[in-house]
C-alpha angles and dihedrals in degrees: 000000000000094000086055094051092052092049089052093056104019119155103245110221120199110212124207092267097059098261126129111223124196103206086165104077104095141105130262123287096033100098118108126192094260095041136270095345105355095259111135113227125221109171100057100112097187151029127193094188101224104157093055089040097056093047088043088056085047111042106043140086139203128215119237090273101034097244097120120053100194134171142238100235089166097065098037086058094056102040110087089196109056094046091056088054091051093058085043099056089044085044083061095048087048086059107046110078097220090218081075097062109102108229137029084247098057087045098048091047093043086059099046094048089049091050098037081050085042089058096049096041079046090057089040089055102036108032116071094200096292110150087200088058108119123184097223083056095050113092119254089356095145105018107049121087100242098149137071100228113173095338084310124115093216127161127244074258096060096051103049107039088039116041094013102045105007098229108162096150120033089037096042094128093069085058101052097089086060128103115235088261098050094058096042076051091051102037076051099064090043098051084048089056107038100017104180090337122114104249123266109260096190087077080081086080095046097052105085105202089193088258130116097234082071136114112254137272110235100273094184136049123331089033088196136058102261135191105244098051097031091116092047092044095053098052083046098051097042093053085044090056103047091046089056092098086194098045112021114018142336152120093313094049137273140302107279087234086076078059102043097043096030094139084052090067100032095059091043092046113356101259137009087254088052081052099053091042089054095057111018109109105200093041133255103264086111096051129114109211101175099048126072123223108235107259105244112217107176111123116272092243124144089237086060091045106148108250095223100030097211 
């Protein structure tokens, strides 16, 4: 059944001579860290993210207005199947070498998708059905290296504050576990997706901690950050977020991510407020600029769904 399962929604993966390859059609059990056999693989060009997308459509719930994304942690945790495919979808990402996709928009898809997964696999194992768990409060949550990345065991640190922001420096402690090679590794991936360029923060709206402060998951179709439409979704998500008056910016402050990574907006836009006004739809007359929003951790669960959404 399960091999079925994983047939119906396999990732398709389209290697340097033009063929699609399925590695995701075997039985339980058979997953090693790295992937089906270990082995890294550098000629796959692109990923369409299927597994994760389809238990992102299933497993998530908006509120009323649309301004939580929230998911069903209850049911994913009973459900066999849809745990296994999600080890399988984070096993694939264990076996693609990111420095093969063929474009800045397929790698940095491919890593908020792996950390956004990461989260979720992270609450199923750490969680115990606990609607009071929250990730900042779970030891080593976000520091150990709990993932096969690339052929790489990296942390939801790692990914995030390496390949998706580039932060060598202010953020040197979270490097410090790795071997020499992991890090070139890492500080490659990054180089191959920013170069010289400032790196992109509008990533910010696209990491999910597993909070729900933050921003949202994609509640609607694709369900994942994909390739084609990075650029779009992006743009999308970030005025999502600071209209969000309970997650981005309003009339009580703005989110605390426009605190803790302040130089990432400035060297995007100049400043965090530059940033909101860029991308906030309605305005920013109701916004209160020298306040900060109180960073929500409570788990992003259905059963901790907001009432009143904003």
């Amino acid at each position: 059944m399960r091999s079925l399962l994983l047939s119906a929604f396999a990732i398709t993966l389209l290697s340097a001579c033009g063929q699609f390859v399925d590695p995701l059609d075997y039985e339980p059990g058979t997953l090693s860290p790295g992937g089906t056999d270990g082995v890294v693989r550098t000629d796959v060009k692109s990923l369409k993210h299927t597994l994760f997308a389809d238990l992102i459509e299933r497993f998530t719930q908006k509120s009323a207005d649309g301004g939580f994304v929230v998911i069903d942690y209850d049911a994913l945790a009973g459900d066999v199947d849809a745990q296994f495919q999600l080890q399988g979808y984070l096993a694939m990402l264990g076996s693609v070498d990111a420095s093969g996709l063929e474009s800045k928009s397929e790698k940095l898809a491919y890593f908020i998708n792996a950390y956004n997964a990461g989260v979720i696999k992270g609450v199923l194992d750490m969680w115990n059905g606990d609607q009071g768990f929250k990730t900042v409060e779970a030891a080593g949550f976000f520091s150990e290296p709990r993932y096969t990345i690339g052929g790489l065991q990296l942390s939801l640190n790692h990914i995030e504050h390496g390949p998706g922001r580039a932060d060598f420096v202010a953020r040197a402690a979270d490097f410090t576990n790795m071997t020499d090679a992991a890090r070139t590794k890492l500080e490659g991936w990054a180089t191959e997706i920013w170069g010289s360029e400032n790196p992109d923060s509008r990533v910010h709206a696209a990491f999910n901690c597993g909070a729900l402060s933050c921003p949202n998951l994609p509640g609607a179709a694709p369900f994942v950050f994909d390739a084609k439409t990075l650029d779009a979704q992006l743009d999308a998500f970030t005025t999502a977020w600071v209209d969000n008056v309970k997650k981005g910016a309003g009339p009580d402050g703005i989110s605390m991510l426009f605190s803790w990574y302040k130089t990432d907006f400035e060297r995007t836009h100049g400043s965090p407020k530059a940033f909101i006004e860029a991308f906030r739809s309605g305005g920013t007359s109701d916004v209160a600029f020298d306040k900060s929003l109180d960073y929500d951790w409570t788990l992003n669960s259905t059963k901790n769904m907001p009432s009143s959404g904003q």
